[in-house]
PDB file of C-alpha atoms in Angstrom:
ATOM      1  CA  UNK A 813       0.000   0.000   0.000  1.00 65.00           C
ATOM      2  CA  UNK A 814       1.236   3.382  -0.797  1.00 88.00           C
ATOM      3  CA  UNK A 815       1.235   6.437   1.186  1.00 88.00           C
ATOM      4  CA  UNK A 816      -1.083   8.332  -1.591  1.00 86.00           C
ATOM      5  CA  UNK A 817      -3.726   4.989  -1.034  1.00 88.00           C
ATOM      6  CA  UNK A 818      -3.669   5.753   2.837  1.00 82.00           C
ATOM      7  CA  UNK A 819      -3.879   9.512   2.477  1.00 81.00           C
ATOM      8  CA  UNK A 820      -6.740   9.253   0.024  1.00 84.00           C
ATOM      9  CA  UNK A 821      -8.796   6.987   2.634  1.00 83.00           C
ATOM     10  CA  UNK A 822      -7.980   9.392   5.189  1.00 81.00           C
ATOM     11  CA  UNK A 823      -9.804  11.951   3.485  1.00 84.00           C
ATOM     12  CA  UNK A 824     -12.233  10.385   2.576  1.00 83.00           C
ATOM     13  CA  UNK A 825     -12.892   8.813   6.303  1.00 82.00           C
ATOM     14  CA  UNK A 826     -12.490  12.706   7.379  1.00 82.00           C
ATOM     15  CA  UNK A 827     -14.984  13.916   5.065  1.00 88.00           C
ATOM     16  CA  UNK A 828     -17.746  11.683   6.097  1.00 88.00           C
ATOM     17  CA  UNK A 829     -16.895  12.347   9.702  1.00 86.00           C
ATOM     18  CA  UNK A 830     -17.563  15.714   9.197  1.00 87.00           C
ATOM     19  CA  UNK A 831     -20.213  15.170   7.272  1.00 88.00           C
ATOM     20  CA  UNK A 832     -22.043  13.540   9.886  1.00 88.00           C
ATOM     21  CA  UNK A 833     -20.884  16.235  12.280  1.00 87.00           C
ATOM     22  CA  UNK A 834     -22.786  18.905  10.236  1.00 87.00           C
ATOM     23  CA  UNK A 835     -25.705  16.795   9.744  1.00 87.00           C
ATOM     24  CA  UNK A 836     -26.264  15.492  13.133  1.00 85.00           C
ATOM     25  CA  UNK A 837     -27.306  18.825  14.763  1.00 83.00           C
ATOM     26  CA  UNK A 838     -29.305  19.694  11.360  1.00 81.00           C
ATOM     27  CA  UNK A 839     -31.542  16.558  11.880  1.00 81.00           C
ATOM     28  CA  UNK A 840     -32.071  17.339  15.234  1.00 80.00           C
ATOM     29  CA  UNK A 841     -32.886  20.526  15.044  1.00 73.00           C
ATOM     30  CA  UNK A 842     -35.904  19.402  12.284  1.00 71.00           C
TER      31      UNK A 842
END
């Protein structure tokens, strides 16, 4: 496995964190 490979899950496992960080309190708040 190559660095780029790990980096590019990283990301990708960031963004939907914060994804669900910004959706969470949007839901609730509906």
């Amino acid at each position: 496995m190559s660095n780029l490979q790990i980096l590019s899950k990283f990301t990708v496992g960031g963004q939907e964190l914060q994804n669900r960080v910004v959706l969470a309190p949007l839901t609730r708040a509906r």
